[in-house]
CSV table of C-alpha atoms in Angstrom, one decimal:
chain,number,residue,atom,x,y,z
A,198,MET,CA,1.2,24.2,22.8
A,199,GLY,CA,4.0,27.1,21.2
A,200,VAL,CA,5.9,26.5,18.1
A,201,THR,CA,9.2,27.6,20.7
A,202,GLU,CA,8.7,25.1,22.9
A,203,VAL,CA,7.8,22.0,20.6
A,204,VAL,CA,11.1,22.9,18.3
A,205,ARG,CA,12.9,22.7,21.6
A,206,GLY,CA,12.2,19.4,21.6
A,207,ARG,CA,13.3,16.5,20.6
A,208,PHE,CA,11.7,17.1,17.2
A,209,GLY,CA,13.9,20.8,17.1
A,210,LEU,CA,16.3,18.4,15.4
A,211,LEU,CA,14.0,17.1,12.5
A,212,PHE,CA,13.3,20.4,12.6
A,213,SER,CA,16.9,21.9,12.1
A,214,ALA,CA,18.1,19.1,9.5
A,215,ARG,CA,15.7,19.0,7.3
A,216,SER,CA,15.1,23.3,7.6
A,217,VAL,CA,19.8,22.6,6.8
A,218,SER,CA,19.3,20.3,4.1
A,219,PHE,CA,16.2,22.3,2.0
A,220,LEU,CA,18.4,24.9,2.4
A,221,GLY,CA,21.5,22.5,1.1
A,222,ASP,CA,19.1,21.0,-2.0
A,223,SER,CA,18.1,24.6,-2.9
A,224,LEU,CA,21.9,25.8,-3.8
A,225,GLY,CA,22.7,22.4,-5.3
A,226,LEU,CA,19.7,22.6,-8.1
A,227,VAL,CA,21.2,26.3,-9.2
A,228,ALA,CA,24.7,25.1,-9.2
A,229,LEU,CA,23.4,22.3,-11.3
A,230,LEU,CA,20.9,24.1,-13.8
A,231,LEU,CA,24.1,26.4,-14.2
A,232,TYR,CA,26.1,23.4,-14.9
A,233,VAL,CA,24.2,22.0,-17.2
A,234,GLU,CA,23.5,25.3,-18.9
A,235,ALA,CA,26.7,26.3,-19.1
A,236,SER,CA,27.6,23.1,-20.6
A,237,THR,CA,24.9,22.0,-23.1
A,238,GLY,CA,22.9,25.5,-23.9
A,239,ALA,CA,20.1,23.6,-24.2
A,240,ALA,CA,16.6,24.5,-22.6
A,241,LEU,CA,15.6,20.3,-23.2
A,242,ALA,CA,19.0,19.6,-21.2
A,243,VAL,CA,17.9,21.5,-18.2
A,244,ALA,CA,14.1,20.3,-19.0
A,245,LEU,CA,15.7,17.0,-18.6
A,246,LEU,CA,17.4,17.4,-15.1
A,247,LEU,CA,14.2,19.1,-13.8
A,248,LEU,CA,12.5,15.5,-14.3
A,249,ALA,CA,15.1,13.2,-13.8
A,250,GLY,CA,14.9,15.1,-9.8
A,251,ASP,CA,11.1,15.4,-9.4
A,252,PHE,CA,9.2,13.1,-12.0
A,253,THR,CA,11.7,9.9,-11.5
A,254,PRO,CA,11.7,9.5,-8.2
A,255,GLY,CA,7.7,9.3,-7.8
A,256,LEU,CA,8.2,6.0,-10.1
A,257,PHE,CA,9.8,4.7,-6.8
A,258,GLY,CA,7.1,5.6,-4.8
A,259,ALA,CA,6.0,3.2,-3.0
A,260,LEU,CA,8.7,1.2,-2.1
A,261,ALA,CA,10.0,4.4,-0.6
A,262,GLY,CA,7.7,4.4,1.8
A,263,ALA,CA,7.5,1.1,2.5
A,264,VAL,CA,11.4,1.5,3.5
A,265,GLY,CA,10.8,3.7,6.3
A,266,ASP,CA,7.9,1.2,7.8
A,267,ARG,CA,10.0,-1.9,7.1
A,268,PHE,CA,13.5,-0.1,9.9
A,269,ASP,CA,14.4,1.6,12.6
A,270,LEU,CA,13.3,5.5,11.3
A,271,ARG,CA,16.2,7.3,12.6
A,272,LYS,CA,18.5,4.5,10.6
A,273,VAL,CA,17.2,4.5,8.1
A,274,MET,CA,16.9,8.9,7.5
A,275,VAL,CA,20.9,9.5,8.5
A,276,THR,CA,21.7,6.4,5.9
A,277,CYS,CA,19.3,8.7,3.1
A,278,ASP,CA,21.3,11.3,4.3
A,279,LEU,CA,25.2,10.2,3.7
A,280,LEU,CA,24.1,8.6,0.6
A,281,GLN,CA,22.9,11.9,-0.3
A,282,ALA,CA,25.6,14.1,0.5
A,283,GLY,CA,28.1,10.7,-1.1
A,284,LEU,CA,26.3,11.3,-3.9
A,285,VAL,CA,26.7,15.4,-4.6
A,286,ALA,CA,30.1,15.3,-4.0
A,287,VAL,CA,30.3,12.7,-6.7
A,288,MET,CA,28.3,14.6,-9.0
A,289,ALA,CA,31.1,17.4,-7.4
A,290,PHE,CA,34.1,15.9,-8.2
A,291,VAL,CA,33.4,14.9,-11.2
A,292,LEU,CA,31.3,17.2,-13.5
A,293,PRO,CA,30.3,14.5,-15.5
A,294,PRO,CA,28.3,15.0,-18.6
A,295,LEU,CA,24.6,15.0,-18.7
A,296,PRO,CA,24.0,11.0,-19.3
A,297,VAL,CA,25.1,10.2,-15.6
A,298,LEU,CA,24.9,13.4,-14.0
A,299,LEU,CA,20.8,12.6,-14.9
A,300,VAL,CA,21.4,8.7,-13.5
A,301,LEU,CA,22.7,10.7,-10.0
A,302,VAL,CA,20.1,13.0,-10.1
A,303,ALA,CA,17.7,10.3,-10.5
A,304,VAL,CA,19.3,8.3,-7.3
A,305,ARG,CA,19.9,11.0,-5.4
A,306,GLY,CA,16.2,12.1,-6.0
A,307,VAL,CA,14.8,8.4,-4.8
A,308,VAL,CA,16.9,8.3,-2.1
A,309,ALA,CA,15.6,11.8,-1.3
A,310,GLN,CA,11.8,10.5,-1.4
A,311,VAL,CA,12.7,7.7,0.6
A,312,PHE,CA,14.1,10.5,3.0
A,313,GLN,CA,10.9,12.6,3.0
A,314,ALA,CA,8.7,9.8,3.5
A,315,ALA,CA,10.5,8.5,7.1
A,316,SER,CA,10.4,12.4,7.5
A,317,ARG,CA,7.2,12.9,8.3
A,318,SER,CA,6.5,9.0,9.8
A,319,ALA,CA,8.7,10.5,12.1
A,320,VAL,CA,6.7,13.1,13.2
A,321,PRO,CA,4.2,11.1,15.1
A,322,ALA,CA,6.5,9.9,17.2
A,323,LEU,CA,8.9,13.1,18.3
A,324,VAL,CA,5.1,15.4,19.7
A,325,LYS,CA,1.9,15.1,20.9
A,326,ASP,CA,-0.9,14.8,19.2
A,327,GLU,CA,-2.2,18.6,20.0
A,328,ALA,CA,1.2,19.6,18.1
A,329,LEU,CA,1.7,17.8,15.5
A,330,GLU,CA,-0.7,21.6,13.0
A,331,THR,CA,2.3,23.6,15.1
A,332,ALA,CA,5.1,20.9,14.6
A,333,ASN,CA,4.2,20.4,10.3
A,334,SER,CA,3.4,24.0,10.6
A,335,ALA,CA,7.3,25.7,12.3
A,336,LEU,CA,9.0,21.7,9.8
A,337,GLY,CA,6.3,23.4,6.3
A,338,ALA,CA,8.1,27.5,7.2
A,339,GLY,CA,11.2,26.0,8.0
A,340,THR,CA,12.2,24.2,5.2
A,341,ASN,CA,9.8,26.0,2.1
A,342,GLY,CA,12.1,29.2,3.7
A,343,MET,CA,15.9,27.9,3.5
A,344,GLU,CA,14.1,27.2,-0.6
A,345,ALA,CA,13.3,30.4,-0.9
A,346,ILE,CA,15.8,31.8,0.0
A,347,GLY,CA,18.6,29.4,-1.5
A,348,PRO,CA,18.5,31.0,-4.8
A,349,LEU,CA,19.6,34.3,-3.2
A,350,VAL,CA,22.3,32.7,-1.1
A,351,ALA,CA,23.5,31.2,-3.8
A,352,ALA,CA,23.8,34.3,-6.2
A,353,GLY,CA,26.2,35.6,-3.4
A,354,LEU,CA,28.1,32.2,-3.5
A,355,PHE,CA,29.2,32.8,-6.8
A,356,LEU,CA,30.8,35.9,-7.0
A,357,ALA,CA,33.7,34.2,-5.3
A,358,LEU,CA,32.7,30.5,-4.9
A,359,ASP,CA,32.6,27.7,-8.5
A,360,VAL,CA,29.3,25.4,-9.2
A,361,ARG,CA,32.4,22.7,-7.7
A,362,ALA,CA,32.3,24.3,-4.6
A,363,ILE,CA,28.6,24.9,-3.5
A,364,LEU,CA,27.9,20.9,-4.9
A,365,LEU,CA,30.4,20.8,-1.8
A,366,ILE,CA,28.1,22.6,0.6
A,367,ASP,CA,25.2,21.4,-0.9
A,368,ALA,CA,27.0,18.1,0.4
A,369,ALA,CA,28.2,18.8,3.6
A,370,THR,CA,25.0,19.9,5.0
A,371,PHE,CA,23.5,16.4,4.2
A,372,LEU,CA,26.6,15.8,6.7
A,373,VAL,CA,25.3,18.1,9.4
A,374,SER,CA,21.7,16.8,9.0
A,375,ALA,CA,22.8,13.4,9.6
A,376,ALA,CA,24.6,14.3,12.1
A,377,LEU,CA,21.6,15.9,14.5
A,378,LEU,CA,19.5,12.8,13.6
A,379,ALA,CA,20.9,10.5,14.7
A,380,ARG,CA,21.0,12.4,18.0
A,381,LEU,CA,17.0,11.5,17.4
A,382,PRO,CA,16.2,8.0,19.8
A,383,ALA,CA,15.3,4.2,18.0
A,384,LEU,CA,12.1,4.5,16.0
A,385,PRO,CA,12.0,1.2,15.4
A,386,PRO,CA,8.7,-0.2,13.5
A,387,SER,CA,5.7,-0.5,14.3
A,388,PRO,CA,4.6,-3.6,16.3
A,389,GLU,CA,1.7,-4.4,14.5
A,390,HIS,CA,4.1,-4.0,10.6
A,391,GLN,CA,3.9,-7.7,8.5
A,392,GLY,CA,7.1,-9.4,7.5
A,393,GLY,CA,7.7,-10.9,3.6
A,394,THR,CA,9.4,-8.9,0.9
A,395,LEU,CA,10.0,-5.2,0.4
A,396,ILE,CA,7.4,-5.2,-2.8
A,397,ASP,CA,5.1,-7.5,-0.7
A,398,ASN,CA,5.3,-4.6,1.6
A,399,ALA,CA,4.7,-2.2,-1.1
A,400,ARG,CA,1.4,-3.6,-2.9
A,401,ALA,CA,0.2,-4.0,0.7
A,402,GLY,CA,0.4,-0.2,0.9
A,403,LEU,CA,-1.0,0.0,-2.2
A,404,GLY,CA,-3.2,-2.1,-1.3
A,405,TYR,CA,-4.7,0.1,1.8
A,406,ILE,CA,-4.3,3.6,0.4
A,407,TRP,CA,-6.9,1.8,-2.2
A,408,ARG,CA,-9.3,0.0,0.4
A,409,THR,CA,-9.5,3.3,2.7
A,410,LYS,CA,-11.9,6.0,1.6
A,411,ALA,CA,-11.0,8.5,3.1
A,412,VAL,CA,-7.2,8.4,2.2
A,413,ARG,CA,-8.0,7.5,-1.4
A,414,VAL,CA,-10.2,11.0,-1.4
A,415,ILE,CA,-7.3,12.6,-0.1
A,416,GLY,CA,-4.8,11.3,-2.3
A,417,LEU,CA,-7.1,11.7,-5.2
A,418,GLY,CA,-7.9,15.3,-4.8
A,419,PHE,CA,-4.8,16.4,-4.0
A,420,PHE,CA,-3.4,14.4,-7.2
A,421,ALA,CA,-5.8,15.9,-9.8
A,422,VAL,CA,-4.8,19.5,-7.6
A,423,VAL,CA,-1.7,19.3,-8.4
A,424,ALA,CA,-2.3,18.1,-12.0
A,425,PHE,CA,-4.0,21.2,-13.3
A,426,SER,CA,-2.1,23.7,-11.2
A,427,GLY,CA,1.4,23.0,-11.8
A,428,VAL,CA,1.1,24.9,-15.7
A,429,ASP,CA,2.2,28.0,-13.1
A,430,ASP,CA,5.6,27.3,-13.4
A,431,VAL,CA,4.8,27.1,-16.8
A,432,ALA,CA,2.5,29.7,-17.9
A,433,MET,CA,4.2,32.3,-15.0
A,434,VAL,CA,7.0,33.7,-17.6
A,435,PHE,CA,4.7,33.9,-20.4
A,436,LEU,CA,2.6,35.8,-18.2
A,437,ALA,CA,4.0,38.2,-16.8
A,438,LYS,CA,6.8,39.0,-20.2
A,439,ASP,CA,3.1,38.4,-23.0
A,440,GLU,CA,0.6,39.7,-21.3
A,441,LEU,CA,1.9,42.0,-18.5
A,442,GLY,CA,4.5,43.2,-20.6
A,443,GLY,CA,7.1,43.3,-18.2
A,444,GLY,CA,10.5,41.7,-18.5
A,445,ASP,CA,12.7,39.5,-16.4
A,446,SER,CA,12.5,41.1,-13.2
A,447,ALA,CA,8.9,40.9,-13.8
A,448,ALA,CA,8.8,37.3,-14.4
A,449,ALA,CA,10.4,36.3,-10.9
A,450,THR,CA,9.3,38.4,-8.6
A,451,LEU,CA,6.3,36.5,-9.9
A,452,TYR,CA,8.3,33.4,-9.7
A,453,ALA,CA,8.9,34.7,-5.7
A,454,GLY,CA,5.2,35.5,-4.6
A,455,VAL,CA,4.6,31.4,-4.6
A,456,GLY,CA,7.6,30.9,-2.1
A,457,ILE,CA,6.5,34.5,0.6
A,458,GLY,CA,2.8,33.5,0.3
A,459,LEU,CA,4.0,29.7,1.6
A,460,VAL,CA,6.6,31.2,4.5
A,461,VAL,CA,3.3,33.6,6.3
A,462,GLY,CA,1.0,31.0,5.6
A,463,TYR,CA,3.3,27.6,7.9
A,464,ALA,CA,3.8,31.2,10.6
A,465,LEU,CA,0.2,32.5,10.4
A,466,LEU,CA,-0.7,28.3,10.4
A,467,THR,CA,1.2,27.6,13.4
A,468,ARG,CA,-0.5,30.0,16.2
A,469,PHE,CA,-4.0,29.0,13.5
A,470,ALA,CA,-4.3,25.7,12.4
A,471,PRO,CA,-5.5,24.2,15.6
A,472,ARG,CA,-8.2,25.4,15.1
A,473,PHE,CA,-9.6,24.5,12.4
A,474,SER,CA,-10.5,20.7,11.4
A,475,MET,CA,-7.7,19.8,9.5
A,476,PRO,CA,-9.6,17.6,6.1
A,477,VAL,CA,-11.8,21.2,6.2
A,478,LEU,CA,-8.4,22.7,5.9
A,479,LEU,CA,-7.0,20.3,3.3
A,480,VAL,CA,-10.7,21.5,1.3
A,481,ILE,CA,-9.8,25.3,1.8
A,482,GLY,CA,-5.8,25.3,0.4
A,483,PHE,CA,-7.5,23.0,-1.6
A,484,ALA,CA,-9.3,25.6,-3.1
A,485,ILE,CA,-7.4,29.3,-2.3
A,486,SER,CA,-4.4,27.7,-3.8
A,487,SER,CA,-7.1,26.9,-6.8
A,488,ALA,CA,-8.4,30.1,-7.1
A,489,GLY,CA,-4.8,31.6,-7.0
A,490,ASN,CA,-5.0,30.6,-10.2
A,491,LEU,CA,-7.8,31.4,-11.6
A,492,PHE,CA,-7.7,34.6,-10.8
A,493,THR,CA,-3.8,35.4,-11.8
A,494,GLY,CA,-5.0,34.3,-15.7
A,495,LEU,CA,-6.9,37.3,-15.2
A,496,ALA,CA,-4.7,40.0,-13.2
A,497,TRP,CA,-4.4,43.4,-15.0
A,498,ALA,CA,-0.8,44.9,-14.2
A,499,VAL,CA,2.1,42.4,-12.6
A,500,TRP,CA,1.8,43.5,-8.7
A,501,SER,CA,-1.8,42.0,-8.6
A,502,ALA,CA,-0.5,39.1,-10.0
A,503,LEU,CA,1.9,39.4,-7.2
A,504,ALA,CA,-0.4,39.9,-5.3
A,505,LEU,CA,-3.3,36.5,-6.1
A,506,GLN,CA,0.4,34.3,-6.6
A,507,THR,CA,0.9,35.2,-2.7
A,508,ILE,CA,-1.9,34.2,-1.8
A,509,ARG,CA,-2.0,31.5,-3.7
A,510,GLY,CA,0.9,29.9,-1.8
A,511,LEU,CA,-1.3,31.1,1.3
A,512,GLY,CA,-3.2,27.6,-0.1
A,513,ILE,CA,-0.7,25.6,-0.9
A,514,ALA,CA,0.5,25.8,3.6
A,515,ALA,CA,-3.0,25.0,4.6
A,516,LEU,CA,-3.1,21.9,1.9
A,517,ASP,CA,0.6,20.5,3.7
A,518,VAL,CA,-0.4,20.6,6.9
A,519,ALA,CA,-3.8,19.5,6.7
A,520,ILE,CA,-3.0,16.8,4.4
A,521,ASN,CA,0.4,15.8,6.6
A,522,THR,CA,-1.5,16.1,10.3
A,523,HIS,CA,-4.9,14.8,9.3
A,524,LEU,CA,-2.8,11.7,7.9
A,525,GLN,CA,-0.5,10.9,10.2
A,526,ARG,CA,-3.5,10.7,13.3
A,527,VAL,CA,-5.4,8.6,11.3
A,528,VAL,CA,-3.7,6.0,9.3
A,529,PRO,CA,-1.9,3.4,11.4
A,530,ALA,CA,2.1,3.4,12.5
A,531,ALA,CA,2.8,1.2,10.4
A,532,MET,CA,1.7,1.9,7.3
A,533,LEU,CA,2.4,5.8,7.5
A,534,GLY,CA,5.0,5.4,5.8
A,535,ARG,CA,3.8,4.1,2.3
A,536,VAL,CA,0.6,6.5,2.6
A,537,PHE,CA,3.2,9.6,2.6
A,538,GLY,CA,4.9,8.5,-0.1
A,539,ASN,CA,3.1,6.8,-2.2
A,540,LEU,CA,0.8,10.4,-2.2
A,541,TYR,CA,4.4,12.3,-2.7
A,542,GLY,CA,5.2,9.8,-5.3
A,543,ALA,CA,1.8,10.4,-7.2
A,544,ILE,CA,2.3,14.7,-6.3
A,545,GLY,CA,5.2,13.9,-8.6
A,546,LEU,CA,4.3,12.6,-11.0
A,547,ALA,CA,0.8,14.7,-11.4
A,548,ALA,CA,3.8,17.7,-11.2
A,549,GLY,CA,5.2,16.1,-14.6
A,550,PHE,CA,2.0,16.1,-16.2
A,551,SER,CA,1.3,19.4,-14.9
A,552,TYR,CA,4.7,20.4,-16.9
A,553,VAL,CA,3.4,18.5,-20.2
A,554,PHE,CA,-0.1,19.8,-20.6
A,555,GLY,CA,0.9,23.2,-19.2
A,556,GLY,CA,3.0,23.5,-22.6
A,557,LEU,CA,0.7,21.7,-25.0
A,558,LEU,CA,-1.8,24.2,-23.8
A,559,LEU,CA,0.6,27.6,-23.8
A,560,GLU,CA,1.3,26.1,-27.7
A,561,HIS,CA,-2.3,26.6,-28.4
A,562,THR,CA,-4.0,29.4,-26.2
A,563,ASN,CA,-1.7,32.2,-24.0
A,564,ALA,CA,-0.7,32.1,-20.4
A,565,ARG,CA,-3.9,33.6,-19.5
A,566,VAL,CA,-6.2,30.8,-20.5
A,567,THR,CA,-3.6,29.0,-19.3
A,568,PHE,CA,-4.1,29.8,-15.6
A,569,VAL,CA,-8.1,29.8,-15.7
A,570,VAL,CA,-8.1,26.6,-17.4
A,571,ALA,CA,-6.0,25.1,-13.7
A,572,GLY,CA,-7.4,27.5,-11.7
A,573,VAL,CA,-11.2,26.1,-12.8
A,574,GLY,CA,-10.3,22.2,-12.8
A,575,GLY,CA,-8.6,22.8,-9.2
A,576,LEU,CA,-11.5,24.6,-8.2
A,577,LEU,CA,-13.3,21.7,-9.4
A,578,ALA,CA,-11.2,18.8,-8.0
A,579,ALA,CA,-11.7,20.5,-4.8
A,580,ALA,CA,-15.8,20.7,-4.7
A,581,ALA,CA,-15.0,17.2,-5.7
A,582,SER,CA,-12.9,16.0,-2.3
A,583,GLY,CA,-15.1,18.1,-0.2
A,584,VAL,CA,-18.2,16.5,-0.9
A,585,ALA,CA,-16.2,13.1,-1.2
A,586,LEU,CA,-14.7,14.0,2.4
A,587,PHE,CA,-18.1,14.3,3.9
A,588,ARG,CA,-20.2,12.0,2.9
A,589,THR,CA,-17.5,10.0,3.6
A,590,ARG,CA,-17.0,11.1,7.3
A,591,ARG,CA,-20.7,10.9,7.3
A,592,SER,CA,-20.9,7.1,6.7
A,593,ASP,CA,-18.3,6.5,8.8
A,594,SER,CA,-20.7,8.7,11.9
A,595,ALA,CA,-23.4,6.1,10.7
A,596,THR,CA,-21.6,2.8,11.2
A,597,ARG,CA,-20.4,3.7,15.0
């Protein structure tokens, strides 16, 4: 099934909603970063803003996923969009001091975590099984494409608008997303879902992941790869300026490399992903994304580092499509939200750990060493994940 046919169906509403809201997210992040920098002038304040939005929601991943498993997914997603619109509107109208802003950003991040788990769980209900690879690839292309152009759009808007106006545009994108998602059919919870409290459901989700070896291996492998590879966000500017002798434009260019690779990778995967076994594609993605960091540390010029980071983006697209598609196929519908909530919550925590690890490593070595360590560690995690997945599949085949 081609990508055009997939996007024209009911899935197209989810695709459009997520693309629009991701564009708004990108605009809003740029606006908030500039507001915090202008109002505080402190690098620590900017770091705290990023941690509030990325790291804090990861602490609530188990509960976030449980919400989608308990209630109609359409209602969950629409409610989350309306809540995010309200929270961003409050930020826009009030422009609060940093402590209040951090709380609002953290709360919005938790709501977004609920939305993301629910939206990933909704995909199998909106497309046929054989179209899952194409649907997940298209979704990745739309969301990451909007994130990639968001800063450029923000730069243009700032020529005529201020922070408050751009945040209001961000809030409006959530309202557009909610209107699109409201047109989806009802997506009720699985009949197999068990009752109990939200805490009980969250605990059951954690238990399922730990008992199910194939899911546990994927989760641990993904966590390890991100824990190593996330340091590139910290080290990139130092590599560009110190080791490669570039300026601000060179650093910005290198940061764009992964985004270019993601967009190209998702576009290619909409056509070619169905030809791969998803566990194989997952390990390939782990390996390519990690090797991209390893060889970036050995790059001799800005253009070569850009090419390697673009290749790294191809690997990230591959592992993203593989993880989402494989879990959507093998995890029971009644547990899918909790698996996604826990998985991507843990990834947020891994990214936070990686920022700290990367900062310490940079302080005691240099950017080249940091990239090489990140790449080698990621490749070891990829190899361990591949061996564990192979053994799991062989064990499953032997017991049938």
